[in-house]
Amino acid sequence: MSLAEHLTELRSRLLKCVVAVFVLGAAAMVFAKPIFGVLMKPVLDALPPEGRALVYTSGIEEINVLMKVGVYCGIFLTTPVILAQIWGFVSPGLYPEERKYAGPFVFMGTLAFLLGALFCYFAVLPSMFRFLLNDEQGLAISQRLDVARLRADDALRFLRVGDAERAGKLAQETSAALKADGEGKLGEANRPPSESVELEARLDGLGRLVDAAADGFGVPARSVLRQAVEKRSEAVEAYAKENYAASAKAMDEAASLLAGVAPTRAEELAGLWRLEKELALGKARYVAAAWTRPMLTMNEQLSLVLLLILSFGVIFELPLVMALLGVVGVVRASWLMRYQRHAFVVCLIAAAILTPTGDVVNLSLMAGPMLLCYEMGVLAVWLIERNRAKQESQTGITPTPGA
């Protein structure tokens, strides 16, 4: 065939691939929304539970995203067609006994691409997005505060059912655990804690404490509880006027009045109020430390996920491509082994460019399979050359391509 005939055939095969992509992509667009949800699952799982959502910044962005999902699904589903067209284009230059590998080539190529995409989805994306979207220290502090809040609520429930002694003991244990586990780290905020956030949390805690005392001590303490509620109302008014000092003072006075509800349980009630204040301070410090929030757009996250999935699919195709080049005689195992160190450097550079994070774990998850696939490609080329040399020694002649 002349060069013009080769180019004509190449155009014909590329046209078939494009048509297949558009046909299968149009079919995939019917299920674009569920597919998009599956692709974004690693991203959403890495976000805080209260913020697991993606935003779009224009009226047509969501439609564009769903169309992009359909097109990329078309490319993914067209992998067997693309591999079959590649084999059909290079097969005229192969020996007759080598043309029988068309079926295995298409099957193994499709399987390798699928394995690469699955490895990226299940192994790389979850760890990568957890690293990108979560502050490990902040997450640990948040969990400690949540556990302390649950224990404080249980202490208030014991007070509500009349077991003030158990409530005070649980409050004391929770306060000690909170100080031992989190107070030092909570103080490492990038900016001072907000006084308004702390006082708002105190007001909520004081309200819960008053409600629990009202249920636990009943009608005899109603007059004292009324005074405590009035003091809390004063604290709310002072908070609304941003007079935080007066608000804090009024809340302490309200808590002191609660001691008059049951003089024999004044120590337990004081311990419960101390715990509420510590939790309020912890919340304020946590908010001051975690003052950034992720706001991810649909288009950007989809582009990142698809880039990584397709990259890993192509990486897992590397041994097959190298084997194909070895079959047609473009590369030799000795040449690949000679430049093995250079290939390792290229793989590391490519992994560093494709990986959006700078940590060693995700870089290794990208570079490791790439290096392993290169070694498998070298082995495949060596086996092909060995098999070809064995056939030539048995026949005593060197066959010519296309014969």
Short mmCIF file of N, CA, C and O in Angstrom, two decimals, residues 174-266:
data_model
loop_
_atom_site.label_atom_id
_atom_site.label_comp_id
_atom_site.label_asym_id
_atom_site.label_seq_id
_atom_site.Cartn_x
_atom_site.Cartn_y
_atom_site.Cartn_z
N THR A 174 -16.31 13.32 81.72
CA THR A 174 -16.25 13.89 80.37
C THR A 174 -15.36 15.12 80.32
O THR A 174 -14.58 15.30 79.37
N SER A 175 -15.44 15.96 81.32
CA SER A 175 -14.60 17.16 81.37
C SER A 175 -13.12 16.80 81.44
O SER A 175 -12.29 17.38 80.74
N ALA A 176 -12.80 15.78 82.26
CA ALA A 176 -11.40 15.35 82.37
C ALA A 176 -10.90 14.76 81.06
O ALA A 176 -9.77 15.03 80.62
N ALA A 177 -11.73 13.95 80.39
CA ALA A 177 -11.33 13.35 79.11
C ALA A 177 -11.16 14.41 78.04
O ALA A 177 -10.24 14.34 77.21
N LEU A 178 -12.03 15.41 78.03
CA LEU A 178 -11.94 16.46 77.03
C LEU A 178 -10.67 17.27 77.19
O LEU A 178 -9.99 17.61 76.21
N LYS A 179 -10.29 17.56 78.43
CA LYS A 179 -9.06 18.30 78.67
C LYS A 179 -7.84 17.49 78.30
O LYS A 179 -6.90 17.98 77.69
N ALA A 180 -7.85 16.20 78.65
CA ALA A 180 -6.68 15.36 78.38
C ALA A 180 -6.48 15.11 76.89
O ALA A 180 -5.36 15.08 76.40
N ASP A 181 -7.58 14.96 76.14
CA ASP A 181 -7.47 14.57 74.73
C ASP A 181 -7.38 15.73 73.78
O ASP A 181 -6.67 15.66 72.78
N GLY A 182 -8.08 16.82 74.06
CA GLY A 182 -8.20 17.82 73.02
C GLY A 182 -7.85 19.23 73.35
O GLY A 182 -7.69 20.04 72.46
N GLU A 183 -7.71 19.59 74.63
CA GLU A 183 -7.58 21.00 74.94
C GLU A 183 -6.29 21.58 74.36
O GLU A 183 -6.28 22.67 73.82
N GLY A 184 -5.17 20.84 74.48
CA GLY A 184 -3.91 21.37 73.97
C GLY A 184 -3.94 21.59 72.48
O GLY A 184 -3.54 22.63 71.96
N LYS A 185 -4.46 20.62 71.74
CA LYS A 185 -4.51 20.74 70.29
C LYS A 185 -5.54 21.77 69.84
O LYS A 185 -5.37 22.42 68.83
N LEU A 186 -6.61 21.89 70.62
CA LEU A 186 -7.61 22.88 70.25
C LEU A 186 -7.07 24.29 70.35
O LEU A 186 -7.57 25.21 69.72
N GLY A 187 -6.03 24.47 71.13
CA GLY A 187 -5.46 25.81 71.27
C GLY A 187 -4.57 26.22 70.12
O GLY A 187 -4.10 27.35 70.07
N GLU A 188 -4.33 25.32 69.16
CA GLU A 188 -3.42 25.62 68.07
C GLU A 188 -4.17 26.17 66.87
O GLU A 188 -3.93 25.80 65.72
N ALA A 189 -5.12 27.04 67.08
CA ALA A 189 -5.90 27.63 65.98
C ALA A 189 -5.08 28.68 65.26
O ALA A 189 -4.18 29.30 65.82
N ASN A 190 -5.42 28.88 63.98
CA ASN A 190 -4.72 29.90 63.19
C ASN A 190 -5.17 31.30 63.54
O ASN A 190 -4.54 32.27 63.16
N ARG A 191 -6.26 31.44 64.23
CA ARG A 191 -6.77 32.75 64.64
C ARG A 191 -7.51 32.57 65.96
O ARG A 191 -7.92 31.45 66.30
N PRO A 192 -7.67 33.63 66.76
CA PRO A 192 -8.33 33.49 68.05
C PRO A 192 -9.78 33.06 67.89
O PRO A 192 -10.43 33.41 66.91
N PRO A 193 -10.28 32.29 68.87
CA PRO A 193 -11.67 31.84 68.76
C PRO A 193 -12.65 33.00 68.83
O PRO A 193 -12.40 34.01 69.48
N SER A 194 -13.77 32.83 68.15
CA SER A 194 -14.80 33.87 68.13
C SER A 194 -15.59 33.85 69.44
O SER A 194 -16.10 32.81 69.87
N GLU A 195 -15.65 35.02 70.09
CA GLU A 195 -16.39 35.12 71.35
C GLU A 195 -17.87 34.91 71.13
O GLU A 195 -18.56 34.32 71.98
N SER A 196 -18.39 35.37 70.01
CA SER A 196 -19.82 35.20 69.74
C SER A 196 -20.18 33.73 69.58
O SER A 196 -21.24 33.29 70.04
N VAL A 197 -19.32 32.96 68.91
CA VAL A 197 -19.59 31.53 68.73
C VAL A 197 -19.59 30.83 70.08
O VAL A 197 -20.46 29.99 70.37
N GLU A 198 -18.63 31.18 70.93
CA GLU A 198 -18.55 30.54 72.24
C GLU A 198 -19.78 30.87 73.09
O GLU A 198 -20.37 29.98 73.72
N LEU A 199 -20.19 32.14 73.11
CA LEU A 199 -21.33 32.53 73.94
C LEU A 199 -22.63 31.94 73.41
O LEU A 199 -23.53 31.60 74.19
N GLU A 200 -22.75 31.84 72.09
CA GLU A 200 -23.95 31.21 71.53
C GLU A 200 -24.05 29.75 71.97
O GLU A 200 -25.12 29.25 72.33
N ALA A 201 -22.91 29.04 71.94
CA ALA A 201 -22.91 27.65 72.40
C ALA A 201 -23.20 27.57 73.89
O ALA A 201 -23.87 26.65 74.36
N ARG A 202 -22.69 28.54 74.67
CA ARG A 202 -23.00 28.57 76.11
C ARG A 202 -24.49 28.74 76.36
O ARG A 202 -25.07 28.12 77.25
N LEU A 203 -25.11 29.65 75.60
CA LEU A 203 -26.55 29.87 75.76
C LEU A 203 -27.34 28.60 75.49
O LEU A 203 -28.29 28.28 76.22
N ASP A 204 -26.95 27.87 74.45
CA ASP A 204 -27.62 26.60 74.16
C ASP A 204 -27.42 25.62 75.32
O ASP A 204 -28.36 24.92 75.73
N GLY A 205 -26.18 25.54 75.82
CA GLY A 205 -25.91 24.62 76.92
C GLY A 205 -26.65 24.99 78.18
O GLY A 205 -27.17 24.10 78.89
N LEU A 206 -26.74 26.27 78.46
CA LEU A 206 -27.48 26.71 79.64
C LEU A 206 -28.97 26.38 79.51
O LEU A 206 -29.62 25.97 80.49
N GLY A 207 -29.50 26.55 78.33
CA GLY A 207 -30.90 26.20 78.11
C GLY A 207 -31.16 24.73 78.36
O GLY A 207 -32.16 24.35 78.98
N ARG A 208 -30.26 23.86 77.86
CA ARG A 208 -30.43 22.42 78.10
C ARG A 208 -30.33 22.09 79.59
O ARG A 208 -31.05 21.24 80.11
N LEU A 209 -29.40 22.77 80.27
CA LEU A 209 -29.23 22.51 81.70
C LEU A 209 -30.47 22.94 82.49
O LEU A 209 -30.93 22.22 83.40
N VAL A 210 -31.03 24.09 82.17
CA VAL A 210 -32.26 24.55 82.85
C VAL A 210 -33.41 23.59 82.60
O VAL A 210 -34.16 23.24 83.53
N ASP A 211 -33.56 23.13 81.37
CA ASP A 211 -34.65 22.20 81.05
C ASP A 211 -34.49 20.89 81.82
O ASP A 211 -35.47 20.34 82.33
N ALA A 212 -33.24 20.39 81.89
CA ALA A 212 -33.01 19.14 82.62
C ALA A 212 -33.28 19.30 84.11
O ALA A 212 -33.87 18.42 84.76
N ALA A 213 -32.89 20.45 84.68
CA ALA A 213 -33.14 20.70 86.11
C ALA A 213 -34.63 20.83 86.38
O ALA A 213 -35.14 20.34 87.42
N ALA A 214 -35.36 21.45 85.46
CA ALA A 214 -36.81 21.58 85.64
C ALA A 214 -37.49 20.22 85.65
O ALA A 214 -38.41 19.97 86.45
N ASP A 215 -37.06 19.32 84.79
CA ASP A 215 -37.65 17.98 84.75
C ASP A 215 -37.20 17.14 85.95
O ASP A 215 -37.97 16.32 86.45
N GLY A 216 -35.97 17.35 86.41
CA GLY A 216 -35.43 16.50 87.46
C GLY A 216 -35.89 16.88 88.85
O GLY A 216 -36.03 15.99 89.72
N PHE A 217 -36.11 18.17 89.10
CA PHE A 217 -36.45 18.60 90.45
C PHE A 217 -37.91 19.05 90.60
O PHE A 217 -38.37 19.26 91.71
N GLY A 218 -38.61 19.25 89.49
CA GLY A 218 -40.05 19.41 89.53
C GLY A 218 -40.56 20.71 90.10
O GLY A 218 -39.88 21.73 90.16
N VAL A 219 -41.81 20.65 90.61
CA VAL A 219 -42.56 21.83 91.05
C VAL A 219 -41.91 22.57 92.22
O VAL A 219 -41.92 23.80 92.24
N PRO A 220 -41.34 21.91 93.22
CA PRO A 220 -40.80 22.66 94.37
C PRO A 220 -39.74 23.69 93.99
O PRO A 220 -39.55 24.68 94.72
N ALA A 221 -39.07 23.50 92.92
CA ALA A 221 -38.00 24.43 92.54
C ALA A 221 -38.43 25.40 91.45
O ALA A 221 -37.59 26.04 90.82
N ARG A 222 -39.74 25.52 91.24
CA ARG A 222 -40.21 26.32 90.11
C ARG A 222 -39.83 27.80 90.24
O ARG A 222 -39.45 28.44 89.27
N SER A 223 -39.90 28.37 91.43
CA SER A 223 -39.57 29.80 91.59
C SER A 223 -38.11 30.07 91.30
O SER A 223 -37.76 31.08 90.66
N VAL A 224 -37.23 29.18 91.76
CA VAL A 224 -35.79 29.35 91.49
C VAL A 224 -35.50 29.18 90.01
O VAL A 224 -34.71 29.92 89.42
N LEU A 225 -36.15 28.20 89.40
CA LEU A 225 -35.96 27.99 87.97
C LEU A 225 -36.44 29.19 87.16
O LEU A 225 -35.83 29.54 86.13
N ARG A 226 -37.50 29.81 87.62
CA ARG A 226 -37.99 30.99 86.92
C ARG A 226 -36.95 32.10 86.94
O ARG A 226 -36.72 32.78 85.94
N GLN A 227 -36.32 32.30 88.10
CA GLN A 227 -35.26 33.32 88.19
C GLN A 227 -34.09 32.98 87.26
O GLN A 227 -33.52 33.86 86.62
N ALA A 228 -33.75 31.69 87.18
CA ALA A 228 -32.66 31.28 86.28
C ALA A 228 -33.02 31.55 84.82
O ALA A 228 -32.18 32.00 84.03
N VAL A 229 -34.27 31.30 84.48
CA VAL A 229 -34.72 31.55 83.10
C VAL A 229 -34.68 33.04 82.80
O VAL A 229 -34.29 33.47 81.70
N GLU A 230 -35.08 33.85 83.76
CA GLU A 230 -35.04 35.30 83.55
C GLU A 230 -33.60 35.78 83.36
O GLU A 230 -33.34 36.64 82.51
N LYS A 231 -32.67 35.23 84.13
CA LYS A 231 -31.27 35.60 83.95
C LYS A 231 -30.76 35.17 82.58
O LYS A 231 -29.99 35.88 81.93
N ARG A 232 -31.20 34.01 82.13
CA ARG A 232 -30.79 33.58 80.79
C ARG A 232 -31.36 34.51 79.74
O ARG A 232 -30.69 34.80 78.73
N SER A 233 -32.57 34.99 79.94
CA SER A 233 -33.16 35.95 79.00
C SER A 233 -32.34 37.23 78.96
O SER A 233 -32.12 37.82 77.89
N GLU A 234 -31.86 37.66 80.14
CA GLU A 234 -30.98 38.84 80.17
C GLU A 234 -29.70 38.57 79.38
O GLU A 234 -29.20 39.45 78.67
N ALA A 235 -29.19 37.36 79.52
CA ALA A 235 -27.97 37.01 78.78
C ALA A 235 -28.22 37.04 77.27
O ALA A 235 -27.37 37.50 76.49
N VAL A 236 -29.40 36.59 76.86
CA VAL A 236 -29.73 36.61 75.43
C VAL A 236 -29.83 38.04 74.93
O VAL A 236 -29.32 38.37 73.83
N GLU A 237 -30.45 38.92 75.69
CA GLU A 237 -30.57 40.32 75.28
C GLU A 237 -29.20 40.98 75.18
O GLU A 237 -28.92 41.73 74.24
N ALA A 238 -28.34 40.69 76.15
CA ALA A 238 -26.99 41.26 76.10
C ALA A 238 -26.20 40.70 74.91
O ALA A 238 -25.45 41.42 74.25
N TYR A 239 -26.41 39.43 74.60
CA TYR A 239 -25.74 38.83 73.44
C TYR A 239 -26.22 39.47 72.14
O TYR A 239 -25.43 39.73 71.22
N ALA A 240 -27.52 39.76 72.07
CA ALA A 240 -28.06 40.39 70.87
C ALA A 240 -27.49 41.79 70.66
O ALA A 240 -27.32 42.24 69.52
N LYS A 241 -27.17 42.47 71.76
CA LYS A 241 -26.59 43.82 71.68
C LYS A 241 -25.07 43.77 71.60
O LYS A 241 -24.42 44.82 71.66
N GLU A 242 -24.49 42.54 71.45
CA GLU A 242 -23.05 42.32 71.36
C GLU A 242 -22.32 42.79 72.62
O GLU A 242 -21.14 43.13 72.57
N ASN A 243 -23.03 42.81 73.74
CA ASN A 243 -22.40 43.08 75.04
C ASN A 243 -22.03 41.73 75.64
O ASN A 243 -22.71 41.20 76.53
N TYR A 244 -20.92 41.15 75.15
CA TYR A 244 -20.59 39.78 75.47
C TYR A 244 -20.19 39.61 76.93
O TYR A 244 -20.45 38.56 77.53
N ALA A 245 -19.55 40.60 77.52
CA ALA A 245 -19.16 40.49 78.93
C ALA A 245 -20.40 40.39 79.83
O ALA A 245 -20.46 39.55 80.74
N ALA A 246 -21.38 41.25 79.56
CA ALA A 246 -22.62 41.20 80.35
C ALA A 246 -23.36 39.90 80.12
O ALA A 246 -23.96 39.33 81.06
N SER A 247 -23.34 39.40 78.90
CA SER A 247 -24.02 38.14 78.59
C SER A 247 -23.37 36.98 79.35
O SER A 247 -24.06 36.14 79.94
N ALA A 248 -22.03 36.93 79.36
CA ALA A 248 -21.34 35.86 80.08
C ALA A 248 -21.62 35.94 81.58
O ALA A 248 -21.83 34.91 82.25
N LYS A 249 -21.64 37.15 82.12
CA LYS A 249 -21.91 37.33 83.55
C LYS A 249 -23.32 36.87 83.89
O LYS A 249 -23.54 36.19 84.91
N ALA A 250 -24.30 37.23 83.06
CA ALA A 250 -25.68 36.83 83.33
C ALA A 250 -25.84 35.31 83.27
O ALA A 250 -26.59 34.72 84.06
N MET A 251 -25.13 34.66 82.37
CA MET A 251 -25.22 33.20 82.29
C MET A 251 -24.63 32.55 83.52
O MET A 251 -25.18 31.56 84.04
N ASP A 252 -23.50 33.06 84.01
CA ASP A 252 -22.92 32.51 85.23
C ASP A 252 -23.87 32.70 86.42
O ASP A 252 -23.99 31.81 87.28
N GLU A 253 -24.54 33.85 86.47
CA GLU A 253 -25.50 34.08 87.56
C GLU A 253 -26.68 33.11 87.46
O GLU A 253 -27.18 32.61 88.48
N ALA A 254 -27.13 32.85 86.24
CA ALA A 254 -28.23 31.89 86.05
C ALA A 254 -27.80 30.50 86.50
O ALA A 254 -28.58 29.79 87.16
N ALA A 255 -26.57 30.12 86.17
CA ALA A 255 -26.08 28.81 86.61
C ALA A 255 -25.95 28.75 88.12
O ALA A 255 -26.21 27.70 88.75
N SER A 256 -25.56 29.87 88.75
CA SER A 256 -25.47 29.90 90.21
C SER A 256 -26.83 29.76 90.86
O SER A 256 -26.98 29.11 91.90
N LEU A 257 -27.84 30.36 90.23
CA LEU A 257 -29.19 30.24 90.76
C LEU A 257 -29.68 28.79 90.72
O LEU A 257 -30.46 28.36 91.60
N LEU A 258 -29.22 28.04 89.73
CA LEU A 258 -29.63 26.64 89.64
C LEU A 258 -29.16 25.84 90.85
O LEU A 258 -29.77 24.82 91.21
N ALA A 259 -28.06 26.29 91.48
CA ALA A 259 -27.57 25.58 92.66
C ALA A 259 -28.60 25.64 93.79
O ALA A 259 -28.62 24.76 94.67
N GLY A 260 -29.44 26.68 93.78
CA GLY A 260 -30.48 26.79 94.80
C GLY A 260 -31.64 25.86 94.57
O GLY A 260 -32.50 25.71 95.46
N VAL A 261 -31.72 25.24 93.41
CA VAL A 261 -32.81 24.29 93.15
C VAL A 261 -32.67 23.09 94.07
O VAL A 261 -33.66 22.59 94.63
N ALA A 262 -31.44 22.62 94.26
CA ALA A 262 -31.17 21.48 95.15
C ALA A 262 -29.82 21.74 95.80
O ALA A 262 -28.78 21.38 95.22
N PRO A 263 -29.79 22.38 96.94
CA PRO A 263 -28.51 22.74 97.60
C PRO A 263 -27.59 21.55 97.81
O PRO A 263 -26.37 21.70 97.77
N THR A 264 -28.15 20.38 98.01
CA THR A 264 -27.30 19.21 98.22
C THR A 264 -26.64 18.74 96.93
O THR A 264 -25.71 17.92 96.97
N ARG A 265 -27.12 19.22 95.79
CA ARG A 265 -26.55 18.82 94.49
C ARG A 265 -25.91 20.01 93.77
O ARG A 265 -25.77 19.99 92.55
N ALA A 266 -25.51 21.01 94.54
CA ALA A 266 -24.91 22.20 93.94
C ALA A 266 -23.62 21.87 93.21
O ALA A 266 -23.33 22.42 92.14
#
